[in-house]
Amino acid sequence: MSERHIHMAGHVTERHITRAGQGGDRDVFEYALLRAVPRVERGECVNAGVVVYCRAQGYLGARTHLDEARLLALDPAADVAGVRAALAAIERTCAGGEQAGQAAGDDAGRRYRWLVAPRSAVVQPGPVHTGLTADPAAETERLLNLLVR
């Protein structure tokens, strides 16, 4: 199924709508970047990871990579160990089980929504984006390499 849209400038675009079962071998996923914000009042950030959620496959995963030099360029007094600890906690929360702490009993969707909720902290989620994937774990790694490293 597709829809045609005519823009003000007269350009015609076509948008394909995928319904459940029509995406071929790919499923919808959501992701958000994780940003290290050493001085919240300044709003400057360094991309430090990505969180990916695919409901259809029951997948929730995070991969992180902190570029200490970039972080310290924004704030030479940044708490690198604290940022690393926060990123590790996000990875544990995604993994679930006992290592997820208080979130251990929550399903993957609830943990994801909690992780991507806006907050004013040293590690913050960016906006949520969507896509299609056959392999959400590989997508997590691809997004880390594309947007963080």
Short mmCIF file of C-alpha atoms in Angstrom, two decimals:
data_model
loop_
_atom_site.label_atom_id
_atom_site.label_comp_id
_atom_site.label_asym_id
_atom_site.label_seq_id
_atom_site.Cartn_x
_atom_site.Cartn_y
_atom_site.Cartn_z
CA MET A 1 0.00 0.00 0.00
CA SER A 2 1.29 3.49 -0.67
CA GLU A 3 0.13 7.06 -0.35
CA ARG A 4 0.96 9.90 -2.68
CA HIS A 5 1.66 13.32 -1.24
CA ILE A 6 1.97 16.53 -3.24
CA HIS A 7 4.13 19.17 -1.60
CA MET A 8 3.65 22.92 -1.96
CA ALA A 9 6.43 23.09 -4.55
CA GLY A 10 4.61 20.56 -6.73
CA HIS A 11 6.88 17.60 -5.93
CA VAL A 12 5.17 14.24 -5.63
CA THR A 13 6.47 11.80 -3.07
CA GLU A 14 5.32 8.29 -2.37
CA ARG A 15 5.30 6.83 1.13
CA HIS A 16 4.96 3.09 1.57
CA ILE A 17 2.95 1.91 4.55
CA THR A 18 3.96 -1.39 6.09
CA ARG A 19 1.40 -3.30 8.10
CA ALA A 20 2.03 -6.27 10.36
CA GLY A 21 3.17 -9.21 8.28
CA GLN A 22 3.97 -7.06 5.21
CA GLY A 23 7.55 -6.11 6.05
CA GLY A 24 8.98 -9.24 4.52
CA ASP A 25 11.56 -10.66 6.84
CA ARG A 26 12.12 -7.35 8.63
CA ASP A 27 10.53 -6.05 11.82
CA VAL A 28 10.02 -2.53 13.12
CA PHE A 29 12.57 -1.39 15.70
CA GLU A 30 13.11 1.77 17.71
CA TYR A 31 16.37 3.27 18.84
CA ALA A 32 17.77 6.22 20.73
CA LEU A 33 21.29 7.52 21.07
CA LEU A 34 22.80 7.79 24.52
CA ARG A 35 24.55 11.10 25.08
CA ALA A 36 27.11 11.99 27.70
CA VAL A 37 26.41 15.55 28.84
CA PRO A 38 29.20 16.47 31.28
CA ARG A 39 27.77 19.90 32.11
CA VAL A 40 23.99 19.72 31.84
CA GLU A 41 23.61 23.50 32.02
CA ARG A 42 25.69 23.89 28.81
CA GLY A 43 23.87 21.18 26.86
CA GLU A 44 27.02 20.03 25.02
CA CYS A 45 27.15 16.29 24.44
CA VAL A 46 29.13 13.36 23.10
CA ASN A 47 27.34 10.35 21.61
CA ALA A 48 28.23 7.44 23.87
CA GLY A 49 25.91 4.58 22.95
CA VAL A 50 22.67 3.36 21.44
CA VAL A 51 19.60 1.56 22.81
CA VAL A 52 17.59 -0.61 20.41
CA TYR A 53 14.15 -2.15 21.01
CA CYS A 54 12.35 -4.56 18.66
CA ARG A 55 9.00 -5.60 20.10
CA ALA A 56 8.32 -8.25 17.46
CA GLN A 57 11.51 -10.11 18.35
CA GLY A 58 11.43 -9.32 22.07
CA TYR A 59 14.84 -7.66 21.76
CA LEU A 60 16.21 -4.89 23.95
CA GLY A 61 19.91 -4.14 23.76
CA ALA A 62 22.41 -1.38 24.31
CA ARG A 63 25.95 -0.94 23.10
CA THR A 64 28.16 1.81 24.44
CA HIS A 65 31.50 3.37 23.58
CA LEU A 66 32.84 6.36 25.47
CA ASP A 67 35.45 8.50 23.74
CA GLU A 68 37.14 9.92 26.83
CA ALA A 69 39.16 12.49 24.88
CA ARG A 70 36.01 13.98 23.35
CA LEU A 71 34.25 14.02 26.72
CA LEU A 72 37.21 15.70 28.42
CA ALA A 73 37.41 18.25 25.58
CA LEU A 74 33.92 19.41 26.60
CA ASP A 75 34.75 19.41 30.31
CA PRO A 76 38.26 18.63 31.58
CA ALA A 77 36.76 17.91 35.00
CA ALA A 78 34.16 15.43 33.67
CA ASP A 79 33.48 12.40 35.86
CA VAL A 80 34.60 9.76 33.37
CA ALA A 81 34.14 6.91 35.86
CA GLY A 82 30.61 8.12 36.65
CA VAL A 83 29.68 8.30 32.97
CA ARG A 84 31.09 4.80 32.40
CA ALA A 85 29.09 3.51 35.39
CA ALA A 86 25.86 5.06 34.05
CA LEU A 87 26.43 3.54 30.60
CA ALA A 88 27.14 0.12 32.14
CA ALA A 89 23.92 0.37 34.17
CA ILE A 90 21.96 0.99 30.97
CA GLU A 91 23.50 -2.10 29.36
CA ARG A 92 22.58 -4.17 32.45
CA THR A 93 19.02 -2.83 32.42
CA CYS A 94 18.65 -3.84 28.78
CA ALA A 95 19.98 -7.33 29.48
CA GLY A 96 17.29 -7.86 32.13
CA GLY A 97 17.38 -10.48 34.82
CA GLU A 98 18.86 -9.88 38.27
CA GLN A 99 21.53 -7.57 36.87
CA ALA A 100 18.76 -5.12 35.87
CA GLY A 101 18.14 -4.28 39.54
CA GLN A 102 14.68 -2.93 40.28
CA ALA A 103 13.74 -3.20 36.59
CA ALA A 104 14.35 -6.98 36.63
CA GLY A 105 10.62 -7.76 36.75
CA ASP A 106 9.68 -5.39 33.93
CA ASP A 107 9.23 -6.55 30.35
CA ALA A 108 11.57 -5.30 27.62
CA GLY A 109 9.12 -2.65 26.40
CA ARG A 110 8.71 -1.11 29.82
CA ARG A 111 12.48 -1.07 30.42
CA TYR A 112 13.01 0.56 27.02
CA ARG A 113 10.42 3.29 27.66
CA TRP A 114 12.04 4.04 31.03
CA LEU A 115 15.51 4.24 29.44
CA VAL A 116 14.45 6.63 26.66
CA ALA A 117 12.36 8.93 28.87
CA PRO A 118 13.78 12.48 28.85
CA ARG A 119 15.92 13.33 31.84
CA SER A 120 18.37 15.92 33.04
CA ALA A 121 21.39 13.78 33.91
CA VAL A 122 24.96 13.24 32.81
CA VAL A 123 23.82 10.42 30.48
CA GLN A 124 20.69 11.30 28.51
CA PRO A 125 18.74 9.59 25.74
CA GLY A 126 18.28 11.39 22.45
CA PRO A 127 15.07 11.38 20.40
CA VAL A 128 13.57 8.02 19.44
CA HIS A 129 13.88 6.94 15.80
CA THR A 130 12.48 3.90 13.97
CA GLY A 131 13.51 1.53 11.21
CA LEU A 132 13.14 -1.99 9.87
CA THR A 133 15.55 -4.82 10.61
CA ALA A 134 15.86 -8.58 10.34
CA ASP A 135 18.53 -8.71 13.05
CA PRO A 136 18.17 -6.18 15.90
CA ALA A 137 21.44 -7.23 17.57
CA ALA A 138 23.36 -6.57 14.35
CA GLU A 139 21.43 -3.30 13.94
CA THR A 140 22.57 -2.25 17.42
CA GLU A 141 26.20 -2.79 16.43
CA ARG A 142 25.69 -1.04 13.07
CA LEU A 143 24.16 2.02 14.73
CA LEU A 144 26.97 2.14 17.30
CA ASN A 145 29.57 2.15 14.53
CA LEU A 146 27.66 4.66 12.41
CA LEU A 147 26.58 7.16 15.07
CA VAL A 148 28.95 6.78 18.03
CA ARG A 149 32.41 5.54 17.03
#
